[in-house]
Amino acid sequence: MSLVRNLKIGHKLGLIVLALLLPLAYTTWHYVQKYAVAVGEDRLALQGLDHFYSFNEALIPLTRHGALAVAERATGRPESKVPALAAEIDAALSAHLEFEKAKGEDYIGRSAADALAGEWKTLSASWRQMPVGEVRSAHDVLAGKMLVAIDGVAETFALNRDTDVAVLYVQDALTMWVPDTAVNMSALRATLIQKLSDGTALTADEAAHIGALKARVKLAAENVVIDVGKAAERTQDPAKKQALEAVLSGPLAQMQVRHLEFDNWVASYLKGEATDLNAQSLLDRSLPTLEHLHEAEHGLLDPLKVHLAERLATAERSRMLGFGMLTVMVLVALAIVWWVVNGLNRGVLHATDVLGKIEQGRFDNRVTIEANDEIGTLLGGLERMQKGLGERIERDRVVAAENARIRTALDKVSTSVMVSDADGRIIYMNEAVQTMFRTQAAEIRKQLPNFDPERILNSSFDGFHKSPAHQRSMLSALSGNHQSEIRLGNAVLRISASPVSAPDGTRLGTVVQWLDRTQEASVEQEVRELVEAALAGDLRPRLSLVGKSGFFEALAKGLNELL
């Protein structure tokens, strides 16, 4: 607390403004941080979609390539679409490696991405020499590894944790159910083609395996539709809702129709009721499902990237707005502090300047009051104080001049005068009383051994009495003029004491007039003795002229001549 008390008023005001600003600054900073997190998440999601796109562009052609490769190996008839699909896979994997290199990112490990490209290169060069079962399993293994890579993308780039539920459903459809549908459809097609090509009867285990693949494809395809439907329900933006509904009513609706036809055909095959049991018929029935799925994927991915880019731009603008608001708040607070402190300092410095001039004895200073605030009140009080002080000092000067004249007169009068304060301390002695005490010092010491005429000033009246308590009591109770006569040695001194009081009756001190009657008393004694001798008939005694002067000398001569 002492540290705060010692701060200047500007610093104290700054602390007050800071204390008031902190909650608002904290709220604004929290706002900025919120959008900073949103910016980071959206950037990460956009990068993740780029990675996902490059992998998925390889996965979808790979699933189709696997089915056609199995069909070609099973029937011995070349499939015309195989080279184009292989070129698509090569381009997608090369583009992914270049994308990682350009971004400087290696989220699954460069070696893992290189391994996928290497395995595909080996498979594309050797599948025509493999048995049908190995072709199918090799494609399934590579597709599974790509699916793991896609899952890694979704996890690393938080494509499955978006705070916007609509976006989360779209991401879930793209990163989970679309790849899952494609991979399981590829496995189902390859398994069916292989079985149709060997011409043997369907075993129970084979039927169970085909049924499980059929169920997984159906589940994955249905979940794609469900997720997109939920995303459309929760989307608030009309344009985005319309785009999602277009995907639902367009490619996904067509995918459902064509997949239902294929699913019914597989069901009839498992029951032994299907017709057209050949690889080409199977491919013709299954391919539209994948084509419409791929079309739906692009219909979801491109708007999602646009949405995330717009959301990123909005978050960046909001973050910059927050920074701007915080900066403006700080600048406004500093401006307010400067403005108030400058006003306070101007008033305080003006008051300090006036006080300095008053200290120098100037009481005609101009006091400028600029505002009707506390500083203005202070300056108004200073102006009144200056005026009152100047008038009082002028009165005191007049009184002091009068007192000086009176003191000068008292110093020179022949009457011995002494003044004490209310406590009996001697505060004034004129020249006559000082001379009297110096003249009678030897006689006074006969009764008061410690008497020193040079140390009377500032001493107490008590020193002139054998009973100080009695003397103090008498002076304090004094209400009028009191006269007494004291004899100290051969010195006879008459005292006339009067109280000095203020107009309100407050006791200020005592004024004492001293009269040295030593010579007068001595003459009176001699005259008394002379008169007594004359009355007794003895006319021989005479008054001594030694030590007498003036009236007493004339009196002594006159009496001596009379006798």
Coordinates of C-alpha atoms in Angstrom, one line a residue:
M1 CA 0.0 0.0 0.0
S2 CA 2.9 2.4 0.8
L3 CA 4.1 1.8 -2.8
V4 CA 0.8 2.8 -4.2
R5 CA 0.6 5.9 -2.0
N6 CA 4.0 7.0 -3.3
L7 CA 3.0 6.8 -6.9
K8 CA 2.2 9.9 -8.9
I9 CA -1.4 10.6 -9.7
G10 CA -0.8 9.8 -13.4
H11 CA 0.5 6.4 -12.5
K12 CA -2.4 5.8 -10.1
L13 CA -4.8 6.7 -12.8
G14 CA -3.0 4.4 -15.2
L15 CA -3.4 1.6 -12.8
I16 CA -7.1 2.3 -12.4
V17 CA -7.6 2.3 -16.2
L18 CA -5.5 -0.8 -16.5
A19 CA -7.7 -2.5 -13.9
L20 CA -10.9 -1.5 -15.7
L21 CA -9.4 -2.5 -19.1
L22 CA -8.1 -5.9 -18.1
P23 CA -11.5 -7.7 -18.1
L24 CA -12.4 -6.2 -21.5
A25 CA -8.9 -6.9 -22.8
Y26 CA -9.1 -10.5 -21.5
T27 CA -12.5 -11.0 -23.2
T28 CA -11.2 -9.6 -26.5
W29 CA -8.0 -11.7 -26.2
H30 CA -10.2 -14.7 -25.6
Y31 CA -12.1 -13.8 -28.7
V32 CA -8.9 -13.4 -30.7
Q33 CA -7.6 -16.8 -29.4
K34 CA -10.9 -18.5 -30.3
Y35 CA -10.6 -17.4 -33.9
A36 CA -6.8 -18.1 -33.9
V37 CA -7.7 -21.7 -33.0
A38 CA -10.4 -21.7 -35.7
V39 CA -7.9 -20.4 -38.3
G40 CA -5.5 -23.1 -37.3
E41 CA -8.1 -25.8 -37.5
D42 CA -9.4 -24.7 -40.9
R43 CA -6.0 -24.5 -42.4
L44 CA -5.2 -27.9 -41.1
A45 CA -8.5 -29.3 -42.5
L46 CA -7.8 -27.7 -45.9
Q47 CA -4.4 -29.3 -46.0
G48 CA -5.9 -32.6 -44.9
L49 CA -8.4 -32.4 -47.8
D50 CA -5.6 -31.9 -50.2
H51 CA -3.8 -35.0 -48.9
F52 CA -7.1 -36.9 -48.8
Y53 CA -7.9 -35.9 -52.4
S54 CA -4.6 -37.1 -53.8
F55 CA -4.9 -40.5 -52.0
N56 CA -8.5 -41.0 -52.9
E57 CA -7.8 -40.2 -56.5
A58 CA -5.5 -43.2 -56.4
L59 CA -7.8 -45.4 -54.3
I60 CA -11.0 -45.2 -56.5
P61 CA -9.2 -46.1 -59.7
L62 CA -7.3 -48.9 -57.8
T63 CA -10.6 -50.5 -56.8
R64 CA -11.8 -50.5 -60.3
H65 CA -8.5 -51.6 -61.7
G66 CA -8.6 -54.6 -59.3
A67 CA -12.0 -55.8 -60.5
L68 CA -11.0 -55.4 -64.2
A69 CA -7.6 -57.1 -63.6
V70 CA -9.3 -60.1 -62.0
A71 CA -11.8 -60.2 -64.9
E72 CA -9.0 -60.0 -67.5
R73 CA -7.1 -62.8 -65.8
A74 CA -10.2 -64.9 -65.3
T75 CA -11.5 -64.6 -68.8
G76 CA -8.3 -64.1 -70.7
R77 CA -9.9 -61.2 -72.5
P78 CA -8.1 -57.8 -72.3
E79 CA -10.0 -55.1 -70.5
S80 CA -9.7 -51.8 -72.4
K81 CA -10.0 -49.6 -69.4
V82 CA -7.1 -51.1 -67.4
P83 CA -4.3 -49.0 -68.9
A84 CA -6.2 -45.7 -68.4
L85 CA -7.0 -46.7 -64.8
A86 CA -3.3 -47.6 -64.2
A87 CA -2.3 -44.2 -65.6
E88 CA -4.7 -42.5 -63.2
I89 CA -3.2 -44.4 -60.2
D90 CA 0.3 -43.5 -61.3
A91 CA -0.6 -39.8 -61.7
A92 CA -2.4 -39.6 -58.4
L93 CA 0.5 -41.2 -56.4
S94 CA 3.1 -39.1 -58.1
A95 CA 1.0 -36.0 -57.5
H96 CA 0.7 -36.9 -53.8
L97 CA 4.5 -37.2 -53.4
E98 CA 5.0 -33.9 -55.2
F99 CA 2.3 -32.3 -53.1
E100 CA 4.1 -33.5 -49.9
K101 CA 7.4 -32.3 -51.2
A102 CA 6.0 -28.8 -52.1
K103 CA 4.3 -28.4 -48.7
G104 CA 7.3 -29.7 -46.8
E105 CA 5.0 -32.1 -45.0
D106 CA 5.5 -35.8 -44.2
Y107 CA 2.6 -36.7 -42.0
I108 CA 2.7 -40.4 -42.6
G109 CA 6.3 -40.6 -43.3
R110 CA 7.9 -40.2 -46.7
S111 CA 9.0 -43.8 -46.6
A112 CA 5.3 -45.0 -46.2
A113 CA 4.2 -42.9 -49.2
D114 CA 7.1 -44.2 -51.2
A115 CA 6.3 -47.7 -50.2
L116 CA 2.7 -47.4 -51.5
A117 CA 4.0 -46.0 -54.8
G118 CA 6.6 -48.9 -54.9
E119 CA 4.0 -51.6 -54.2
W120 CA 1.8 -50.2 -56.9
K121 CA 4.6 -50.1 -59.4
T122 CA 5.4 -53.8 -58.6
L123 CA 1.8 -54.8 -58.8
S124 CA 1.1 -52.9 -62.1
A125 CA 4.0 -54.6 -63.7
S126 CA 3.4 -58.2 -62.5
W127 CA -0.4 -58.8 -62.1
R128 CA -0.7 -60.3 -65.6
Q129 CA 1.6 -63.1 -64.5
M130 CA -0.3 -63.8 -61.2
P131 CA -3.1 -66.3 -60.7
V132 CA -6.6 -64.8 -60.4
G133 CA -6.6 -65.2 -56.6
E134 CA -3.3 -63.5 -56.1
V135 CA -4.4 -60.6 -58.4
R136 CA -7.5 -60.1 -56.2
S137 CA -5.6 -60.4 -52.9
A138 CA -2.8 -58.1 -54.0
H139 CA -5.2 -55.4 -55.0
D140 CA -7.1 -55.8 -51.8
V141 CA -3.9 -55.5 -49.7
L142 CA -2.8 -52.4 -51.5
A143 CA -6.3 -50.8 -51.3
G144 CA -6.3 -51.6 -47.5
K145 CA -3.0 -49.8 -47.1
M146 CA -4.3 -46.8 -48.9
L147 CA -7.4 -46.9 -46.7
V148 CA -5.1 -46.9 -43.7
A149 CA -3.3 -43.9 -45.2
I150 CA -6.6 -42.1 -45.6
D151 CA -7.6 -42.8 -42.0
G152 CA -4.2 -41.4 -41.0
V153 CA -5.0 -38.2 -43.0
A154 CA -8.4 -37.9 -41.3
E155 CA -6.8 -38.3 -37.8
T156 CA -3.8 -36.2 -38.4
F157 CA -5.6 -33.3 -39.9
A158 CA -8.7 -33.6 -37.6
L159 CA -11.1 -34.3 -40.5
N160 CA -13.2 -36.3 -38.0
R161 CA -13.4 -33.7 -35.3
D162 CA -14.9 -30.5 -36.8
T163 CA -17.0 -28.4 -34.5
D164 CA -19.5 -27.7 -37.2
V165 CA -21.8 -30.8 -37.2
A166 CA -22.8 -30.4 -40.8
V167 CA -19.1 -30.2 -41.9
L168 CA -18.3 -33.2 -39.7
Y169 CA -21.0 -35.3 -41.4
V170 CA -19.6 -34.5 -44.8
Q171 CA -16.0 -35.2 -43.6
D172 CA -17.2 -38.5 -42.1
A173 CA -18.8 -39.5 -45.4
L174 CA -15.8 -38.6 -47.5
T175 CA -13.0 -40.0 -45.3
M176 CA -14.8 -43.1 -44.0
W177 CA -17.8 -44.3 -45.9
V178 CA -16.9 -43.4 -49.5
P179 CA -13.5 -45.2 -49.3
D180 CA -15.0 -48.1 -47.4
T181 CA -17.7 -48.5 -50.0
A182 CA -15.2 -48.4 -52.8
V183 CA -12.8 -50.9 -51.2
N184 CA -15.5 -53.4 -50.2
M185 CA -17.2 -53.1 -53.6
S186 CA -13.8 -53.8 -55.2
A187 CA -13.3 -56.9 -53.0
L188 CA -16.9 -58.1 -53.7
R189 CA -16.5 -57.7 -57.5
A190 CA -13.1 -59.4 -57.6
T191 CA -14.4 -62.3 -55.5
L192 CA -17.5 -62.8 -57.7
I193 CA -15.5 -62.5 -60.9
Q194 CA -13.0 -65.1 -59.6
K195 CA -15.8 -67.4 -58.6
L196 CA -17.7 -67.0 -61.8
S197 CA -14.6 -67.7 -63.8
D198 CA -13.7 -71.1 -62.2
G199 CA -17.2 -72.6 -63.0
T200 CA -17.5 -74.5 -59.7
A201 CA -20.4 -74.6 -57.4
L202 CA -20.7 -72.0 -54.6
T203 CA -19.7 -73.4 -51.2
A204 CA -21.2 -72.3 -47.9
D205 CA -18.0 -70.5 -46.8
E206 CA -17.8 -68.7 -50.1
A207 CA -21.5 -67.7 -49.9
A208 CA -20.9 -66.4 -46.4
H209 CA -17.9 -64.4 -47.5
I210 CA -19.7 -62.9 -50.4
G211 CA -22.7 -62.2 -48.2
A212 CA -20.5 -60.4 -45.7
L213 CA -18.9 -58.3 -48.4
K214 CA -22.4 -57.5 -49.8
A215 CA -23.6 -56.4 -46.4
R216 CA -20.5 -54.2 -45.9
V217 CA -21.0 -52.5 -49.2
K218 CA -24.6 -51.9 -48.5
L219 CA -23.9 -50.5 -45.0
A220 CA -21.1 -48.2 -46.3
A221 CA -23.2 -46.9 -49.2
E222 CA -26.2 -46.3 -46.9
N223 CA -24.0 -44.4 -44.4
V224 CA -22.8 -42.1 -47.2
V225 CA -26.4 -41.2 -47.9
I226 CA -27.2 -40.8 -44.2
D227 CA -24.2 -38.6 -43.4
V228 CA -24.9 -36.3 -46.4
G229 CA -28.6 -36.1 -45.5
K230 CA -27.8 -35.1 -41.9
A231 CA -25.3 -32.6 -43.2
A232 CA -28.1 -31.0 -45.3
E233 CA -30.5 -31.0 -42.4
R234 CA -28.0 -29.1 -40.2
T235 CA -26.7 -26.7 -42.7
Q236 CA -27.9 -23.1 -42.2
D237 CA -26.6 -21.6 -45.4
P238 CA -29.3 -21.9 -48.1
A239 CA -26.7 -22.2 -50.9
K240 CA -24.7 -25.0 -49.2
K241 CA -28.0 -26.8 -48.2
Q242 CA -29.0 -26.7 -51.9
A243 CA -25.6 -28.1 -53.0
L244 CA -25.9 -31.0 -50.5
E245 CA -29.5 -31.7 -51.6
A246 CA -28.4 -31.7 -55.2
V247 CA -25.8 -34.4 -54.4
L248 CA -28.5 -36.4 -52.5
S249 CA -31.0 -36.1 -55.3
G250 CA -28.4 -36.5 -58.1
P251 CA -25.4 -38.9 -57.9
L252 CA -26.2 -40.5 -54.6
A253 CA -29.9 -41.2 -55.5
Q254 CA -28.6 -42.8 -58.8
M255 CA -26.0 -44.7 -56.8
Q256 CA -28.7 -46.1 -54.6
V257 CA -30.8 -47.2 -57.5
R258 CA -27.9 -48.9 -59.4
H259 CA -26.5 -50.4 -56.2
L260 CA -30.0 -51.8 -55.3
E261 CA -30.0 -53.5 -58.7
F262 CA -26.6 -54.9 -58.2
D263 CA -27.4 -55.9 -54.6
N264 CA -30.5 -57.7 -55.8
W265 CA -28.5 -59.5 -58.5
V266 CA -25.9 -60.7 -55.9
A267 CA -28.7 -61.9 -53.7
S268 CA -30.3 -63.8 -56.5
Y269 CA -26.8 -65.3 -57.3
L270 CA -26.4 -66.5 -53.8
K271 CA -29.8 -68.1 -54.0
G272 CA -28.9 -69.7 -57.4
E273 CA -31.5 -67.8 -59.3
A274 CA -29.3 -65.3 -61.1
T275 CA -29.0 -65.2 -64.9
D276 CA -26.1 -63.7 -67.0
L277 CA -23.5 -65.3 -64.8
N278 CA -20.4 -63.9 -66.4
A279 CA -17.7 -61.4 -65.5
Q280 CA -18.7 -58.8 -68.0
S281 CA -22.3 -58.8 -66.8
L282 CA -21.1 -58.4 -63.3
L283 CA -18.9 -55.5 -64.2
D284 CA -21.6 -53.8 -66.1
R285 CA -24.0 -54.1 -63.1
S286 CA -21.4 -52.9 -60.5
L287 CA -19.5 -50.2 -62.3
P288 CA -22.4 -47.5 -62.2
T289 CA -22.4 -47.7 -58.4
L290 CA -18.8 -46.7 -58.2
E291 CA -19.1 -44.1 -61.0
H292 CA -22.0 -42.4 -59.2
L293 CA -20.1 -42.7 -55.9
H294 CA -17.1 -41.0 -57.4
E295 CA -19.3 -38.3 -58.9
A296 CA -20.9 -37.7 -55.4
E297 CA -17.5 -37.6 -53.8
H298 CA -16.4 -34.7 -56.1
G299 CA -19.8 -33.1 -55.5
L300 CA -19.1 -33.1 -51.8
L301 CA -15.3 -32.5 -51.8
D302 CA -15.2 -29.3 -53.9
P303 CA -17.9 -27.4 -52.0
L304 CA -16.4 -28.6 -48.7
K305 CA -13.1 -27.0 -49.7
V306 CA -14.8 -23.8 -50.7
H307 CA -16.7 -23.8 -47.4
L308 CA -13.6 -24.3 -45.3
A309 CA -11.7 -21.7 -47.3
E310 CA -14.6 -19.2 -46.7
R311 CA -14.7 -20.1 -43.1
L312 CA -10.9 -19.7 -42.8
A313 CA -11.1 -16.2 -44.4
T314 CA -13.9 -15.3 -42.0
A315 CA -11.9 -16.5 -39.0
E316 CA -8.9 -14.6 -40.2
R317 CA -10.9 -11.5 -40.6
S318 CA -12.5 -12.0 -37.1
R319 CA -9.0 -12.6 -35.6
M320 CA -7.7 -9.4 -37.2
L321 CA -10.8 -7.5 -36.1
G322 CA -10.1 -8.8 -32.5
F323 CA -6.5 -7.6 -32.8
G324 CA -7.7 -4.3 -34.1
M325 CA -10.3 -3.9 -31.3
L326 CA -7.6 -4.8 -28.7
T327 CA -5.2 -2.3 -30.3
V328 CA -7.9 0.4 -30.4
M329 CA -8.9 -0.2 -26.8
V330 CA -5.2 0.1 -25.7
L331 CA -4.7 3.2 -27.7
V332 CA -8.0 4.8 -26.5
A333 CA -7.1 3.9 -22.9
L334 CA -3.6 5.5 -23.3
A335 CA -5.2 8.5 -24.9
I336 CA -7.7 8.9 -22.1
V337 CA -4.9 8.5 -19.5
W338 CA -2.8 11.0 -21.3
W339 CA -5.6 13.5 -21.6
V340 CA -6.7 13.2 -18.0
V341 CA -3.1 13.1 -16.6
N342 CA -2.2 16.1 -18.8
G343 CA -5.2 18.0 -17.4
L344 CA -4.4 17.0 -13.8
N345 CA -0.7 17.8 -14.2
R346 CA -1.4 21.2 -15.8
G347 CA -3.6 22.1 -12.8
V348 CA -1.2 20.6 -10.2
L349 CA 1.8 22.3 -11.8
H350 CA -0.1 25.6 -11.9
A351 CA -1.0 25.2 -8.2
T352 CA 2.6 24.3 -7.4
D353 CA 3.9 27.4 -9.2
V354 CA 1.4 29.7 -7.3
L355 CA 2.5 28.1 -4.0
G356 CA 6.1 28.7 -4.9
K357 CA 5.4 32.4 -5.5
I358 CA 3.4 32.6 -2.2
E359 CA 6.4 31.1 -0.5
Q360 CA 8.5 33.9 -1.9
G361 CA 6.1 36.4 -0.4
R362 CA 4.0 37.2 -3.5
F363 CA 0.3 37.2 -2.9
D364 CA -1.0 38.8 -6.2
N365 CA -0.6 35.7 -8.4
R366 CA -3.2 35.0 -11.0
V367 CA -4.9 31.7 -10.5
T368 CA -6.4 30.2 -13.7
I369 CA -9.3 27.8 -13.2
E370 CA -10.0 25.8 -16.4
A371 CA -12.5 23.2 -15.2
N372 CA -15.1 22.8 -12.6
D373 CA -13.6 19.5 -11.2
E374 CA -11.6 18.6 -8.2
I375 CA -8.5 20.4 -9.5
G376 CA -10.7 23.4 -10.2
T377 CA -12.0 23.3 -6.6
L378 CA -8.4 23.0 -5.4
L379 CA -7.3 26.0 -7.4
G380 CA -10.3 27.9 -6.2
G381 CA -9.4 27.2 -2.6
L382 CA -5.8 28.2 -3.4
E383 CA -7.0 31.5 -4.8
R384 CA -9.1 32.2 -1.7
M385 CA -6.2 31.1 0.6
Q386 CA -3.8 33.4 -1.3
K387 CA -6.1 36.3 -0.9
G388 CA -6.8 35.6 2.8
L389 CA -3.2 34.9 3.5
G390 CA -2.1 38.2 1.8
E391 CA -4.7 40.2 3.8
R392 CA -3.7 38.4 7.1
I393 CA 0.0 39.0 6.4
E394 CA -0.7 42.7 5.7
R395 CA -2.7 43.0 9.0
D396 CA 0.1 41.1 10.8
R397 CA 2.6 43.5 9.2
V398 CA 0.7 46.5 10.4
V399 CA 0.5 44.9 13.9
A400 CA 4.1 43.9 13.8
A401 CA 5.0 47.5 12.9
E402 CA 2.9 48.8 15.8
N403 CA 4.5 46.2 18.1
A404 CA 7.9 47.1 16.9
R405 CA 7.2 50.8 17.8
I406 CA 5.8 49.8 21.1
R407 CA 8.8 47.6 21.8
T408 CA 11.2 50.3 20.8
A409 CA 9.4 52.7 23.2
L410 CA 9.4 50.1 26.0
D411 CA 13.1 49.5 25.4
K412 CA 13.9 53.1 26.0
V413 CA 11.5 54.1 28.8
S414 CA 13.0 54.5 32.3
T415 CA 10.4 52.3 33.9
S416 CA 11.6 48.7 34.4
V417 CA 9.2 46.4 32.5
M418 CA 9.2 42.6 32.1
V419 CA 6.7 40.3 30.3
S420 CA 6.2 36.6 30.7
D421 CA 4.0 34.0 28.9
A422 CA 1.1 32.1 30.3
D423 CA 3.6 29.6 31.8
G424 CA 5.6 32.2 33.7
R425 CA 8.5 32.1 31.3
I426 CA 10.1 35.5 30.9
I427 CA 9.9 36.5 27.2
Y428 CA 10.8 40.2 27.3
M429 CA 12.9 42.6 29.4
N430 CA 13.5 46.3 28.5
E431 CA 16.8 48.0 29.0
A432 CA 15.8 49.7 32.3
V433 CA 15.0 46.4 34.0
Q434 CA 18.2 44.8 32.8
T435 CA 20.2 47.7 34.2
M436 CA 18.3 47.4 37.5
F437 CA 19.1 43.7 37.9
R438 CA 22.8 44.2 36.9
T439 CA 23.0 47.1 39.5
Q440 CA 21.4 45.0 42.3
A441 CA 22.9 41.7 41.3
A442 CA 25.3 41.5 44.3
E443 CA 22.5 42.3 46.8
I444 CA 20.2 39.8 45.2
R445 CA 22.8 37.0 45.3
K446 CA 22.9 37.4 49.1
Q447 CA 19.5 35.7 49.2
L448 CA 19.5 34.0 45.7
P449 CA 23.0 32.7 45.2
N450 CA 22.4 31.4 41.7
F451 CA 21.0 34.6 40.4
D452 CA 22.6 35.7 37.1
P453 CA 21.3 38.9 35.5
E454 CA 22.4 37.7 32.1
R455 CA 20.3 34.6 32.2
I456 CA 17.0 36.0 33.3
L457 CA 15.5 36.1 29.7
N458 CA 13.7 32.7 29.0
S459 CA 13.9 31.7 32.6
S460 CA 10.9 31.4 35.0
F461 CA 9.5 33.9 37.5
D462 CA 9.9 31.1 40.0
G463 CA 13.5 32.1 40.4
F464 CA 12.6 35.3 42.3
H465 CA 10.8 33.5 45.1
K466 CA 11.9 31.1 47.8
S467 CA 8.7 29.2 47.2
P468 CA 8.4 28.6 43.4
A469 CA 5.0 26.8 43.7
H470 CA 3.5 29.7 45.6
Q471 CA 4.8 32.2 43.0
R472 CA 3.4 30.1 40.1
S473 CA 0.1 29.7 41.8
M474 CA -0.2 33.4 42.5
L475 CA 0.6 34.4 38.9
S476 CA -1.7 31.9 37.3
A477 CA -4.6 33.1 39.6
L478 CA -3.9 36.7 38.9
S479 CA -7.0 38.5 37.7
G480 CA -6.1 42.2 38.3
N481 CA -3.2 44.4 39.3
H482 CA -1.1 43.0 42.1
Q483 CA 1.6 45.0 43.9
S484 CA 4.1 43.7 46.4
E485 CA 7.6 44.6 47.7
I486 CA 10.4 42.2 48.1
R487 CA 13.8 42.6 49.9
L488 CA 16.7 40.7 48.5
G489 CA 19.8 41.5 50.6
N490 CA 19.8 45.3 51.0
A491 CA 17.9 45.7 47.7
V492 CA 14.3 46.7 48.0
L493 CA 12.2 46.0 44.9
R494 CA 8.6 46.9 44.3
I495 CA 6.6 44.7 41.9
S496 CA 3.4 45.7 40.1
A497 CA 2.0 42.6 38.1
S498 CA -1.0 42.7 35.7
P499 CA -2.4 39.8 33.6
V500 CA -2.3 40.0 29.8
S501 CA -5.4 38.4 28.1
A502 CA -6.7 38.0 24.6
P503 CA -10.1 39.6 23.6
D504 CA -11.8 36.2 24.3
G505 CA -10.3 36.1 27.8
T506 CA -7.6 33.6 27.1
R507 CA -4.6 34.2 29.4
L508 CA -1.6 35.1 27.3
G509 CA 0.9 36.1 30.0
T510 CA 1.8 38.7 32.7
V511 CA 3.4 42.1 32.5
V512 CA 5.5 43.2 35.5
Q513 CA 6.7 46.6 36.4
W514 CA 9.8 46.7 38.7
L515 CA 10.7 49.7 40.8
D516 CA 14.1 49.8 42.6
R517 CA 13.3 51.5 46.0
T518 CA 16.6 50.6 47.6
Q519 CA 17.9 54.2 47.9
E520 CA 14.4 55.5 48.7
A521 CA 14.0 53.0 51.5
S522 CA 17.5 53.7 52.9
V523 CA 16.7 57.5 53.0
E524 CA 13.4 56.9 54.6
Q525 CA 15.1 54.8 57.3
E526 CA 17.7 57.5 57.9
V527 CA 15.0 60.3 58.1
R528 CA 13.0 58.2 60.5
E529 CA 16.0 57.7 62.7
L530 CA 16.9 61.5 62.5
V531 CA 13.3 62.5 63.4
E532 CA 13.2 60.1 66.3
A533 CA 16.5 61.5 67.6
A534 CA 15.3 65.1 67.3
L535 CA 12.1 64.2 69.1
A536 CA 14.2 62.8 71.9
G537 CA 16.1 66.1 72.1
D538 CA 19.2 64.9 70.4
L539 CA 20.0 67.3 67.5
R540 CA 23.4 66.1 66.8
P541 CA 22.7 63.3 64.2
R542 CA 23.0 64.3 60.5
L543 CA 22.0 62.6 57.2
S544 CA 24.9 61.3 55.2
L545 CA 25.3 62.7 51.7
V546 CA 27.3 59.6 50.5
G547 CA 25.5 57.7 47.7
K548 CA 22.8 60.3 47.4
S549 CA 22.0 62.4 44.4
G550 CA 19.2 64.5 43.1
F551 CA 16.1 64.8 45.3
F552 CA 17.6 62.6 48.1
E553 CA 20.8 64.7 48.2
A554 CA 18.8 68.0 48.3
L555 CA 16.6 66.5 51.0
A556 CA 19.6 65.4 53.1
K557 CA 21.2 68.9 52.9
G558 CA 18.0 70.6 53.7
L559 CA 17.3 68.5 56.9
N560 CA 21.0 68.9 58.0
E561 CA 20.7 72.7 57.6
L562 CA 17.4 72.8 59.5
L563 CA 18.9 71.1 62.5

